[in-house]
Amino acid sequence: AGTAGSPLLVAVSLWKDPVLWCIAPMNFAFGFEAAFMNGYVNAVYAKPQLGEAWVGYLGAATALVGAIFSFVFGVVAMRGGTKGPILLIGSVSFIILPLLAWKAQLGVWGYWLLVPYAIQGVGRSVYESTNRGIFADFFPGDKAEGAFANQMMQSTLSFAVCFFFSATLSKDSLSFIILIFSVAVYPGYILSCRLRRFAEHEEQERVGGAAPFDVDVEEPTVASSAVTSSADAAGRASLRARAP
């Protein structure tokens, strides 16, 4: 602390922690999905059927749905003490979108295109609120700033990669990439929980007095409910402040 480069050094120092990459699929799925919707779906389906003005309306609908569900999921997570089921909902939302692009005839949906944009809003709400809370749980204290920097880097990089390759990769290829990351979200989270629990057990064993390792423990102990709730609040504010 105290040096100008310290936040960057903290962020880079977390790269060797496998937990950072196990909880990364939500960020990658969000980045690819946002670029896919903003680039491909807007240009190929929304604008030709509904007009350019409706592209903005659909984006606003995504932001509105995201803001509503971000608040709802934040309350549920705080009262229920668990984020796993909400993360699973976000994962399913991102799974549905590439499946619609594959199998549904979006070219004739007309105003029903509001449905995939609303689904995008649900997934986005999980990314902006619950996902940030998960990063705060796994990387509390002085690691939080570096963890959030990595979260932003992962989503921004995946957005840029998807947007760049949208001109060369087919719709099916882009949809497949989104599907892979979306399916990996919840298993990666469970693996992260067990890796963190195993690391805690090893630390207890090192200092003595460790209990037998319980492989069924899933969620980490919330390091700070204030940090988690503030992360959720930051996500909701971000959703209200900007459209996709």
Coordinates of N, CA and C in Angstrom, one line a residue:
A1 N 0.8 -1.2 0.0 CA 0.0 0.0 0.0 C 0.9 1.2 0.0
G2 N 0.3 2.3 -0.6 CA 1.0 3.5 -0.6 C 1.8 3.9 -1.8
T3 N 2.0 2.9 -2.7 CA 2.7 3.2 -4.0 C 1.6 3.2 -5.1
A4 N 2.0 4.0 -6.2 CA 1.0 4.1 -7.2 C 0.7 2.8 -7.9
G5 N 1.7 1.9 -8.0 CA 1.5 0.7 -8.7 C 0.9 -0.4 -7.9
S6 N 0.6 -0.2 -6.6 CA 0.2 -1.3 -5.7 C -1.1 -1.9 -6.1
P7 N -2.2 -1.2 -6.6 CA -3.4 -1.8 -7.0 C -3.2 -2.8 -8.2
L8 N -2.3 -2.4 -9.1 CA -2.0 -3.3 -10.2 C -1.2 -4.5 -9.7
L9 N -0.3 -4.3 -8.8 CA 0.5 -5.4 -8.3 C -0.4 -6.4 -7.5
V10 N -1.4 -5.8 -6.8 CA -2.3 -6.7 -6.1 C -3.2 -7.5 -7.1
A11 N -3.6 -6.9 -8.1 CA -4.4 -7.6 -9.1 C -3.7 -8.7 -9.8
V12 N -2.4 -8.4 -10.2 CA -1.6 -9.4 -10.8 C -1.2 -10.5 -9.9
S13 N -1.0 -10.2 -8.6 CA -0.6 -11.2 -7.6 C -1.7 -12.3 -7.4
L14 N -3.0 -11.9 -7.7 CA -4.1 -12.9 -7.6 C -4.2 -13.9 -8.7
W15 N -3.4 -13.6 -9.8 CA -3.5 -14.5 -10.9 C -3.1 -16.0 -10.6
K16 N -2.2 -16.1 -9.6 CA -1.8 -17.5 -9.3 C -2.8 -18.2 -8.4
D17 N -3.8 -17.5 -7.9 CA -4.9 -18.2 -7.1 C -5.9 -18.8 -8.1
P18 N -6.0 -20.2 -8.1 CA -7.0 -20.8 -9.0 C -8.4 -20.4 -8.8
V19 N -8.7 -19.9 -7.6 CA -10.1 -19.5 -7.3 C -10.5 -18.4 -8.2
L20 N -9.6 -17.5 -8.5 CA -9.9 -16.3 -9.3 C -10.4 -16.8 -10.7
W21 N -9.8 -17.8 -11.2 CA -10.2 -18.3 -12.6 C -11.4 -19.3 -12.5
C22 N -11.6 -19.9 -11.4 CA -12.8 -20.8 -11.3 C -14.1 -20.0 -11.2
I23 N -14.0 -18.7 -10.7 CA -15.2 -17.9 -10.6 C -15.3 -16.9 -11.8
A24 N -14.3 -17.1 -12.7 CA -14.3 -16.2 -13.9 C -15.3 -16.5 -15.0
P25 N -15.8 -17.7 -15.1 CA -16.8 -17.9 -16.3 C -17.9 -17.0 -16.3
M26 N -18.5 -16.5 -15.2 CA -19.6 -15.5 -15.3 C -19.1 -14.3 -15.9
N27 N -17.9 -13.8 -15.7 CA -17.4 -12.6 -16.3 C -17.2 -12.8 -17.8
F28 N -16.6 -13.9 -18.2 CA -16.4 -14.2 -19.6 C -17.8 -14.4 -20.3
A29 N -18.7 -15.1 -19.7 CA -20.0 -15.3 -20.3 C -20.7 -13.9 -20.5
F30 N -20.7 -13.1 -19.5 CA -21.3 -11.8 -19.6 C -20.7 -10.9 -20.7
G31 N -19.3 -10.9 -20.8 CA -18.6 -10.1 -21.8 C -19.0 -10.6 -23.2
F32 N -18.9 -11.9 -23.4 CA -19.3 -12.4 -24.8 C -20.7 -12.2 -25.1
E33 N -21.6 -12.4 -24.1 CA -23.0 -12.3 -24.4 C -23.4 -10.8 -24.6
A34 N -22.8 -9.9 -23.9 CA -23.1 -8.5 -24.1 C -22.7 -8.0 -25.5
A35 N -21.5 -8.4 -25.9 CA -21.0 -8.1 -27.3 C -21.9 -8.7 -28.3
F36 N -22.3 -10.0 -28.1 CA -23.1 -10.7 -29.1 C -24.5 -10.0 -29.2
M37 N -25.1 -9.6 -28.1 CA -26.4 -8.9 -28.2 C -26.3 -7.5 -28.8
N38 N -25.3 -6.8 -28.3 CA -25.1 -5.4 -28.8 C -24.7 -5.3 -30.3
G39 N -23.9 -6.3 -30.7 CA -23.4 -6.3 -32.0 C -24.3 -7.1 -33.0
Y40 N -24.3 -8.4 -32.8 CA -25.0 -9.3 -33.8 C -26.5 -9.2 -33.7
V41 N -27.1 -9.4 -32.5 CA -28.5 -9.4 -32.4 C -29.1 -8.1 -32.8
N42 N -28.6 -7.0 -32.3 CA -29.1 -5.7 -32.6 C -29.1 -5.5 -34.2
A43 N -28.0 -5.8 -34.8 CA -27.8 -5.5 -36.2 C -28.6 -6.5 -37.1
V44 N -28.7 -7.8 -36.7 CA -29.3 -8.8 -37.6 C -30.8 -8.9 -37.4
Y45 N -31.2 -8.8 -36.1 CA -32.6 -9.1 -35.8 C -33.4 -7.8 -35.4
A46 N -32.9 -7.1 -34.4 CA -33.7 -6.0 -33.9 C -33.9 -4.8 -34.8
K47 N -32.8 -4.3 -35.4 CA -32.9 -3.1 -36.3 C -33.7 -3.4 -37.5
P48 N -33.5 -4.5 -38.3 CA -34.3 -4.8 -39.5 C -35.8 -4.9 -39.2
Q49 N -36.1 -5.5 -38.1 CA -37.5 -5.8 -37.8 C -38.3 -4.6 -37.1
L50 N -37.6 -3.9 -36.2 CA -38.2 -2.9 -35.4 C -37.8 -1.5 -35.7
G51 N -36.7 -1.3 -36.3 CA -36.1 0.0 -36.6 C -35.1 0.4 -35.6
E52 N -34.3 1.4 -36.0 CA -33.1 1.8 -35.1 C -33.6 2.3 -33.8
A53 N -34.7 3.0 -33.7 CA -35.1 3.5 -32.4 C -35.4 2.4 -31.4
W54 N -35.9 1.3 -31.9 CA -36.2 0.2 -31.0 C -35.0 -0.5 -30.4
V55 N -33.8 -0.3 -31.1 CA -32.6 -0.9 -30.5 C -32.3 -0.2 -29.2
G56 N -32.5 1.1 -29.1 CA -32.3 1.8 -27.9 C -33.4 1.4 -26.8
Y57 N -34.6 1.2 -27.2 CA -35.7 0.8 -26.3 C -35.4 -0.6 -25.7
L58 N -34.9 -1.5 -26.5 CA -34.6 -2.8 -26.1 C -33.4 -2.8 -25.1
G59 N -32.4 -1.9 -25.4 CA -31.3 -1.8 -24.4 C -31.8 -1.2 -23.1
A60 N -32.7 -0.3 -23.2 CA -33.3 0.3 -21.9 C -34.1 -0.7 -21.2
A61 N -34.8 -1.6 -21.9 CA -35.5 -2.7 -21.2 C -34.6 -3.6 -20.5
T62 N -33.4 -3.9 -21.1 CA -32.4 -4.8 -20.5 C -32.0 -4.1 -19.2
A63 N -31.7 -2.8 -19.2 CA -31.2 -2.1 -18.0 C -32.2 -2.1 -16.9
L64 N -33.5 -1.9 -17.3 CA -34.6 -1.8 -16.3 C -34.8 -3.2 -15.7
V65 N -34.9 -4.2 -16.4 CA -35.0 -5.6 -15.9 C -33.8 -5.9 -15.0
G66 N -32.6 -5.5 -15.4 CA -31.4 -5.7 -14.6 C -31.5 -5.0 -13.3
A67 N -31.9 -3.8 -13.3 CA -32.0 -3.0 -12.1 C -33.0 -3.6 -11.1
I68 N -34.1 -4.1 -11.6 CA -35.1 -4.6 -10.7 C -34.6 -5.9 -10.1
F69 N -34.1 -6.8 -10.9 CA -33.6 -8.1 -10.4 C -32.4 -8.0 -9.6
S70 N -31.6 -7.0 -9.9 CA -30.4 -6.8 -9.0 C -30.8 -6.5 -7.6
F71 N -31.8 -5.7 -7.5 CA -32.3 -5.4 -6.1 C -32.9 -6.6 -5.5
V72 N -33.8 -7.3 -6.2 CA -34.4 -8.5 -5.7 C -33.4 -9.6 -5.3
F73 N -32.4 -9.8 -6.1 CA -31.4 -10.9 -5.8 C -30.5 -10.4 -4.7
G74 N -30.2 -9.1 -4.6 CA -29.4 -8.6 -3.5 C -30.1 -8.9 -2.1
V75 N -31.4 -8.6 -2.1 CA -32.2 -8.8 -0.8 C -32.2 -10.3 -0.5
V76 N -32.5 -11.2 -1.5 CA -32.6 -12.6 -1.3 C -31.2 -13.2 -0.8
A77 N -30.1 -12.7 -1.4 CA -28.8 -13.2 -1.0 C -28.5 -12.8 0.5
M78 N -28.8 -11.5 0.8 CA -28.6 -11.1 2.2 C -29.4 -11.8 3.2
R79 N -30.7 -12.1 2.9 CA -31.6 -12.7 3.9 C -31.3 -14.2 3.9
G80 N -31.0 -14.8 2.7 CA -30.8 -16.3 2.7 C -29.4 -16.7 3.0
G81 N -28.5 -15.8 3.0 CA -27.1 -16.1 3.3 C -26.4 -17.0 2.3
T82 N -27.0 -17.1 1.1 CA -26.3 -17.9 0.0 C -26.5 -17.2 -1.3
K83 N -25.5 -17.3 -2.1 CA -25.5 -16.7 -3.4 C -25.5 -17.8 -4.6
G84 N -25.2 -19.0 -4.2 CA -25.1 -20.1 -5.2 C -26.4 -20.2 -6.1
P85 N -27.6 -20.3 -5.5 CA -28.8 -20.4 -6.4 C -29.0 -19.2 -7.3
I86 N -28.7 -18.0 -6.8 CA -28.8 -16.8 -7.7 C -27.8 -16.9 -8.8
L87 N -26.6 -17.3 -8.5 CA -25.6 -17.5 -9.6 C -26.1 -18.5 -10.6
L88 N -26.7 -19.5 -10.2 CA -27.3 -20.5 -11.1 C -28.3 -19.9 -12.0
I89 N -29.2 -19.1 -11.4 CA -30.2 -18.4 -12.3 C -29.5 -17.5 -13.4
G90 N -28.4 -16.8 -13.0 CA -27.7 -16.0 -14.0 C -27.1 -16.9 -15.0
S91 N -26.6 -18.0 -14.6 CA -26.0 -19.0 -15.6 C -27.0 -19.5 -16.6
V92 N -28.2 -19.9 -16.1 CA -29.3 -20.4 -16.9 C -29.7 -19.3 -17.9
S93 N -29.8 -18.0 -17.4 CA -30.1 -16.9 -18.3 C -29.2 -16.8 -19.5
F94 N -27.9 -16.9 -19.2 CA -26.9 -16.8 -20.3 C -26.9 -18.1 -21.2
I95 N -27.3 -19.2 -20.6 CA -27.5 -20.4 -21.4 C -28.6 -20.3 -22.4
I96 N -29.7 -19.7 -22.0 CA -30.9 -19.6 -22.8 C -30.6 -18.7 -24.1
L97 N -29.9 -17.7 -23.9 CA -29.7 -16.7 -25.0 C -29.0 -17.4 -26.3
P98 N -27.9 -18.1 -26.1 CA -27.3 -18.7 -27.3 C -28.2 -19.8 -27.9
L99 N -29.0 -20.5 -27.0 CA -29.9 -21.5 -27.5 C -31.0 -20.9 -28.3
L100 N -31.5 -19.7 -27.9 CA -32.5 -19.0 -28.8 C -31.9 -18.6 -30.1
A101 N -30.6 -18.1 -30.1 CA -30.0 -17.7 -31.3 C -29.8 -18.9 -32.3
W102 N -29.6 -20.1 -31.7 CA -29.4 -21.3 -32.5 C -30.7 -21.8 -33.0
K103 N -31.7 -22.0 -32.2 CA -32.9 -22.8 -32.5 C -34.1 -21.9 -32.8
A104 N -34.3 -20.8 -32.2 CA -35.5 -20.0 -32.4 C -35.3 -19.1 -33.7
Q105 N -36.4 -18.9 -34.4 CA -36.4 -18.1 -35.6 C -36.6 -16.6 -35.2
L106 N -35.5 -16.0 -34.6 CA -35.5 -14.7 -34.1 C -35.8 -13.7 -35.3
G107 N -35.6 -14.0 -36.5 CA -35.8 -13.1 -37.6 C -37.3 -12.8 -37.8
V108 N -38.2 -13.5 -37.2 CA -39.6 -13.3 -37.3 C -40.3 -13.0 -36.0
W109 N -39.6 -12.7 -35.0 CA -40.1 -12.5 -33.7 C -40.8 -11.1 -33.5
G110 N -40.4 -10.2 -34.2 CA -40.9 -8.8 -34.1 C -40.8 -8.3 -32.7
Y111 N -41.9 -7.8 -32.1 CA -41.8 -7.2 -30.8 C -41.5 -8.3 -29.7
W112 N -41.6 -9.5 -30.0 CA -41.3 -10.6 -29.0 C -39.8 -10.6 -28.8
L113 N -39.0 -9.9 -29.6 CA -37.6 -9.8 -29.3 C -37.3 -9.2 -27.9
L114 N -38.3 -8.6 -27.3 CA -38.2 -8.1 -26.0 C -37.8 -9.2 -25.0
V115 N -38.2 -10.4 -25.3 CA -38.0 -11.5 -24.4 C -36.5 -11.8 -24.2
P116 N -35.7 -12.0 -25.3 CA -34.3 -12.3 -25.0 C -33.6 -11.1 -24.4
Y117 N -34.0 -9.9 -24.7 CA -33.4 -8.7 -24.0 C -33.7 -8.7 -22.5
A118 N -34.9 -9.1 -22.1 CA -35.3 -9.2 -20.7 C -34.5 -10.3 -20.0
I119 N -34.3 -11.4 -20.7 CA -33.5 -12.5 -20.2 C -32.0 -12.0 -20.0
Q120 N -31.6 -11.2 -20.9 CA -30.2 -10.7 -20.8 C -30.2 -9.8 -19.5
G121 N -31.2 -9.0 -19.3 CA -31.3 -8.2 -18.1 C -31.2 -9.0 -16.8
V122 N -31.8 -10.2 -16.7 CA -31.7 -11.0 -15.6 C -30.3 -11.5 -15.4
G123 N -29.7 -12.0 -16.4 CA -28.3 -12.4 -16.3 C -27.4 -11.3 -15.9
R124 N -27.6 -10.1 -16.5 CA -26.8 -9.0 -16.2 C -26.9 -8.6 -14.7
S125 N -28.1 -8.7 -14.2 CA -28.3 -8.3 -12.8 C -27.4 -9.2 -11.9
V126 N -27.4 -10.5 -12.2 CA -26.5 -11.4 -11.4 C -25.1 -11.0 -11.5
Y127 N -24.6 -10.7 -12.8 CA -23.2 -10.3 -13.0 C -22.9 -9.1 -12.2
E128 N -23.8 -8.1 -12.2 CA -23.5 -6.8 -11.6 C -23.6 -6.8 -10.1
S129 N -24.4 -7.6 -9.5 CA -24.6 -7.6 -8.1 C -24.1 -8.8 -7.4
T130 N -24.7 -10.0 -7.6 CA -24.4 -11.2 -6.8 C -22.9 -11.6 -7.2
N131 N -22.6 -11.5 -8.4 CA -21.2 -11.9 -8.8 C -20.2 -11.0 -8.1
R132 N -20.4 -9.8 -8.0 CA -19.5 -8.9 -7.3 C -19.4 -9.3 -5.8
G133 N -20.6 -9.7 -5.2 CA -20.6 -10.1 -3.9 C -19.8 -11.4 -3.7
I134 N -19.8 -12.3 -4.6 CA -19.0 -13.5 -4.6 C -17.5 -13.2 -4.6
F135 N -17.1 -12.2 -5.4 CA -15.7 -11.8 -5.5 C -15.3 -11.2 -4.1
A136 N -16.2 -10.4 -3.5 CA -15.9 -9.8 -2.2 C -15.8 -10.9 -1.1
D137 N -16.6 -12.0 -1.2 CA -16.5 -13.1 -0.3 C -15.2 -13.8 -0.4
F138 N -14.8 -14.1 -1.6 CA -13.5 -14.9 -1.8 C -12.3 -14.1 -1.6
F139 N -12.4 -12.8 -1.9 CA -11.2 -11.9 -1.8 C -11.5 -10.7 -0.9
P140 N -11.6 -10.9 0.4 CA -12.0 -9.8 1.3 C -10.8 -8.9 1.6
G141 N -11.0 -7.8 2.3 CA -10.0 -6.9 2.8 C -9.2 -6.3 1.7
D142 N -7.8 -6.4 1.9 CA -7.0 -5.7 0.9 C -6.9 -6.4 -0.4
K143 N -7.5 -7.5 -0.5 CA -7.5 -8.2 -1.8 C -8.7 -7.8 -2.7
A144 N -9.6 -7.1 -2.1 CA -10.9 -6.8 -2.8 C -10.7 -5.9 -4.0
E145 N -9.8 -4.9 -3.9 CA -9.6 -4.0 -5.0 C -9.0 -4.7 -6.2
G146 N -8.0 -5.6 -5.9 CA -7.4 -6.3 -7.0 C -8.4 -7.3 -7.6
A147 N -9.2 -7.9 -6.8 CA -10.2 -8.9 -7.3 C -11.2 -8.2 -8.2
F148 N -11.7 -7.0 -7.8 CA -12.6 -6.3 -8.7 C -12.0 -5.8 -10.0
A149 N -10.7 -5.5 -9.9 CA -10.0 -5.1 -11.1 C -9.9 -6.3 -12.1
N150 N -9.6 -7.5 -11.5 CA -9.6 -8.7 -12.4 C -10.9 -9.0 -12.9
Q151 N -12.0 -8.8 -12.1 CA -13.3 -9.1 -12.7 C -13.6 -8.2 -13.9
M152 N -13.3 -6.9 -13.7 CA -13.5 -6.0 -14.8 C -12.7 -6.3 -16.0
M153 N -11.4 -6.7 -15.8 CA -10.5 -7.0 -16.9 C -11.1 -8.3 -17.7
Q154 N -11.6 -9.2 -16.9 CA -12.1 -10.5 -17.6 C -13.3 -10.2 -18.5
S155 N -14.2 -9.4 -17.9 CA -15.4 -9.1 -18.7 C -15.2 -8.2 -19.9
T156 N -14.3 -7.2 -19.6 CA -14.0 -6.2 -20.7 C -13.2 -6.9 -21.8
L157 N -12.2 -7.7 -21.5 CA -11.5 -8.4 -22.5 C -12.3 -9.4 -23.3
S158 N -13.2 -10.1 -22.7 CA -14.1 -11.0 -23.4 C -15.0 -10.2 -24.3
F159 N -15.5 -9.1 -23.8 CA -16.4 -8.2 -24.7 C -15.6 -7.8 -25.9
A160 N -14.4 -7.3 -25.7 CA -13.6 -6.9 -26.9 C -13.3 -8.0 -27.8
V161 N -13.0 -9.2 -27.3 CA -12.6 -10.3 -28.2 C -13.9 -10.7 -29.0
C162 N -15.0 -10.8 -28.4 CA -16.2 -11.2 -29.1 C -16.6 -10.1 -30.1
F163 N -16.5 -8.9 -29.8 CA -16.9 -7.8 -30.7 C -15.9 -7.8 -31.9
F164 N -14.6 -8.1 -31.6 CA -13.7 -8.1 -32.7 C -13.9 -9.2 -33.7
F165 N -14.2 -10.4 -33.1 CA -14.4 -11.6 -34.0 C -15.8 -11.7 -34.5
S166 N -16.7 -10.8 -34.2 CA -18.1 -10.9 -34.7 C -18.1 -10.9 -36.2
A167 N -17.2 -10.2 -36.8 CA -17.2 -10.1 -38.2 C -16.6 -11.3 -38.9
T168 N -15.9 -12.2 -38.2 CA -15.3 -13.3 -38.8 C -15.9 -14.7 -38.4
L169 N -16.4 -14.7 -37.1 CA -16.9 -16.0 -36.6 C -18.4 -16.0 -36.9
S170 N -19.0 -17.2 -37.1 CA -20.4 -17.3 -37.4 C -21.2 -17.2 -36.1
K171 N -22.5 -17.0 -36.3 CA -23.4 -16.9 -35.2 C -23.3 -18.2 -34.3
D172 N -23.2 -19.3 -34.9 CA -23.2 -20.6 -34.2 C -21.9 -20.7 -33.4
S173 N -20.8 -20.2 -33.9 CA -19.5 -20.2 -33.2 C -19.6 -19.3 -32.0
L174 N -20.1 -18.1 -32.1 CA -20.2 -17.2 -31.0 C -21.1 -17.7 -30.0
S175 N -22.2 -18.3 -30.4 CA -23.2 -18.9 -29.5 C -22.6 -20.0 -28.7
F176 N -21.8 -20.8 -29.3 CA -21.1 -22.0 -28.7 C -20.2 -21.5 -27.6
I177 N -19.4 -20.4 -27.9 CA -18.5 -19.9 -26.9 C -19.2 -19.4 -25.7
I178 N -20.3 -18.7 -25.9 CA -21.1 -18.2 -24.8 C -21.7 -19.3 -24.0
L179 N -22.2 -20.4 -24.7 CA -22.7 -21.5 -24.0 C -21.7 -22.2 -23.1
I180 N -20.5 -22.4 -23.6 CA -19.5 -23.1 -22.8 C -19.2 -22.3 -21.5
F181 N -19.0 -21.0 -21.6 CA -18.7 -20.2 -20.4 C -19.9 -20.2 -19.5
S182 N -21.1 -20.2 -20.0 CA -22.3 -20.1 -19.2 C -22.5 -21.4 -18.4
V183 N -22.3 -22.5 -19.1 CA -22.4 -23.8 -18.4 C -21.4 -24.0 -17.3
A184 N -20.2 -23.4 -17.5 CA -19.1 -23.5 -16.5 C -19.3 -22.7 -15.3
V185 N -20.2 -21.8 -15.3 CA -20.4 -20.8 -14.2 C -20.6 -21.5 -12.8
Y186 N -21.6 -22.3 -12.7 CA -21.9 -22.9 -11.4 C -20.9 -24.0 -11.0
P187 N -20.5 -24.9 -11.8 CA -19.5 -25.8 -11.4 C -18.2 -25.1 -11.0
G188 N -17.8 -24.1 -11.7 CA -16.6 -23.3 -11.3 C -16.8 -22.7 -9.9
Y189 N -18.0 -22.2 -9.6 CA -18.3 -21.7 -8.3 C -18.2 -22.7 -7.2
I190 N -18.7 -23.9 -7.4 CA -18.7 -25.0 -6.4 C -17.2 -25.4 -6.2
L191 N -16.5 -25.5 -7.3 CA -15.1 -25.9 -7.2 C -14.3 -24.8 -6.4
S192 N -14.6 -23.5 -6.6 CA -14.0 -22.5 -5.9 C -14.2 -22.6 -4.4
C193 N -15.5 -22.9 -4.0 CA -15.8 -23.0 -2.6 C -15.0 -24.1 -2.0
R194 N -14.9 -25.2 -2.7 CA -14.2 -26.3 -2.1 C -12.7 -26.1 -2.0
L195 N -12.1 -25.4 -3.0 CA -10.7 -25.1 -3.0 C -10.4 -24.1 -1.8
R196 N -11.3 -23.1 -1.6 CA -11.1 -22.2 -0.5 C -11.2 -22.9 0.8
R197 N -12.2 -23.8 0.9 CA -12.4 -24.6 2.2 C -11.2 -25.5 2.4
F198 N -10.6 -26.1 1.4 CA -9.5 -27.0 1.5 C -8.2 -26.1 1.9
A199 N -8.1 -24.9 1.4 CA -7.0 -24.1 1.8 C -7.1 -23.7 3.2
E200 N -8.3 -23.4 3.7 CA -8.5 -23.0 5.1 C -8.2 -24.2 6.0
H201 N -8.6 -25.4 5.5 CA -8.3 -26.6 6.3 C -6.8 -26.9 6.4
E202 N -6.1 -26.6 5.3 CA -4.6 -26.8 5.4 C -4.0 -25.8 6.3
E203 N -4.5 -24.6 6.3 CA -3.9 -23.6 7.2 C -4.2 -24.0 8.7
Q204 N -5.4 -24.4 9.0 CA -5.7 -24.9 10.3 C -4.8 -26.1 10.7
E205 N -4.6 -27.0 9.8 CA -3.8 -28.1 10.0 C -2.3 -27.7 10.3
R206 N -1.9 -26.7 9.6 CA -0.5 -26.2 9.8 C -0.3 -25.6 11.2
V207 N -1.3 -24.9 11.7 CA -1.2 -24.3 13.1 C -1.7 -25.3 14.1
G208 N -2.3 -26.4 13.7 CA -2.7 -27.4 14.7 C -4.2 -27.3 15.0
G209 N -4.8 -28.5 15.3 CA -6.1 -28.5 15.7 C -7.2 -28.5 14.6
A210 N -6.8 -29.0 13.4 CA -7.8 -29.0 12.3 C -8.7 -30.1 12.5
A211 N -10.0 -29.9 12.2 CA -11.0 -30.9 12.1 C -10.9 -31.7 10.8
P212 N -11.5 -32.9 10.6 CA -11.4 -33.6 9.4 C -12.0 -32.7 8.3
F213 N -11.4 -32.8 7.1 CA -11.9 -32.0 5.9 C -13.3 -32.5 5.5
D214 N -14.2 -31.5 5.3 CA -15.6 -31.8 4.9 C -15.7 -31.4 3.5
V215 N -15.8 -32.3 2.5 CA -15.9 -32.0 1.1 C -17.3 -31.5 0.8
D216 N -18.3 -31.6 1.7 CA -19.6 -31.1 1.3 C -19.8 -29.6 1.6
V217 N -18.9 -29.0 2.2 CA -19.0 -27.6 2.5 C -18.9 -26.8 1.1
E218 N -19.9 -26.0 0.8 CA -20.0 -25.4 -0.5 C -19.6 -23.9 -0.5
E219 N -20.3 -23.2 0.3 CA -20.1 -21.7 0.2 C -19.1 -21.2 1.3
P220 N -18.3 -20.2 0.9 CA -17.4 -19.7 1.9 C -18.0 -18.9 2.9
T221 N -17.4 -18.7 4.0 CA -17.9 -17.8 5.1 C -17.8 -16.4 4.6
V222 N -18.9 -15.7 4.7 CA -18.9 -14.3 4.2 C -18.0 -13.5 5.1
A223 N -16.9 -12.9 4.5 CA -15.9 -12.2 5.3 C -16.5 -10.9 5.8
S224 N -17.3 -10.3 5.1 CA -17.9 -9.0 5.5 C -19.2 -8.8 4.8
S225 N -20.3 -8.8 5.5 CA -21.6 -8.6 4.9 C -21.7 -7.1 4.4
A226 N -21.0 -6.2 5.1 CA -21.0 -4.8 4.6 C -20.3 -4.7 3.2
V227 N -19.2 -5.5 3.1 CA -18.5 -5.4 1.8 C -19.4 -6.0 0.7
T228 N -20.1 -7.1 1.0 CA -20.9 -7.8 0.0 C -22.1 -6.9 -0.3
S229 N -22.8 -6.3 0.7 CA -23.9 -5.5 0.4 C -23.5 -4.2 -0.4
S230 N -22.4 -3.7 -0.1 CA -21.9 -2.5 -0.8 C -21.6 -2.9 -2.2
A231 N -21.1 -4.1 -2.5 CA -20.8 -4.5 -3.8 C -22.1 -4.7 -4.6
D232 N -23.1 -5.2 -3.9 CA -24.5 -5.3 -4.5 C -25.0 -4.0 -4.9
A233 N -24.9 -3.0 -3.9 CA -25.4 -1.7 -4.2 C -24.7 -1.0 -5.3
A234 N -23.4 -1.2 -5.4 CA -22.6 -0.6 -6.5 C -23.0 -1.2 -7.8
G235 N -23.3 -2.5 -7.8 CA -23.8 -3.1 -9.1 C -25.2 -2.5 -9.5
R236 N -26.1 -2.3 -8.5 CA -27.4 -1.7 -8.9 C -27.2 -0.3 -9.4
A237 N -26.3 0.5 -8.8 CA -26.1 1.8 -9.2 C -25.5 1.9 -10.6
S238 N -24.6 0.9 -10.9 CA -24.0 0.8 -12.2 C -25.1 0.5 -13.3
L239 N -26.0 -0.4 -12.9 CA -27.1 -0.7 -13.9 C -27.9 0.5 -14.2
R240 N -28.3 1.3 -13.2 CA -29.2 2.4 -13.4 C -28.5 3.5 -14.2
A241 N -27.1 3.6 -14.0 CA -26.4 4.7 -14.6 C -26.1 4.5 -16.1
R242 N -26.0 3.2 -16.6 CA -25.6 3.0 -17.9 C -26.4 1.9 -18.6
A243 N -26.7 2.1 -19.8 CA -27.4 1.1 -20.7 C -26.3 0.3 -21.3
P244 N -26.6 -1.0 -21.8 CA -25.6 -1.8 -22.4 C -25.1 -1.3 -23.7

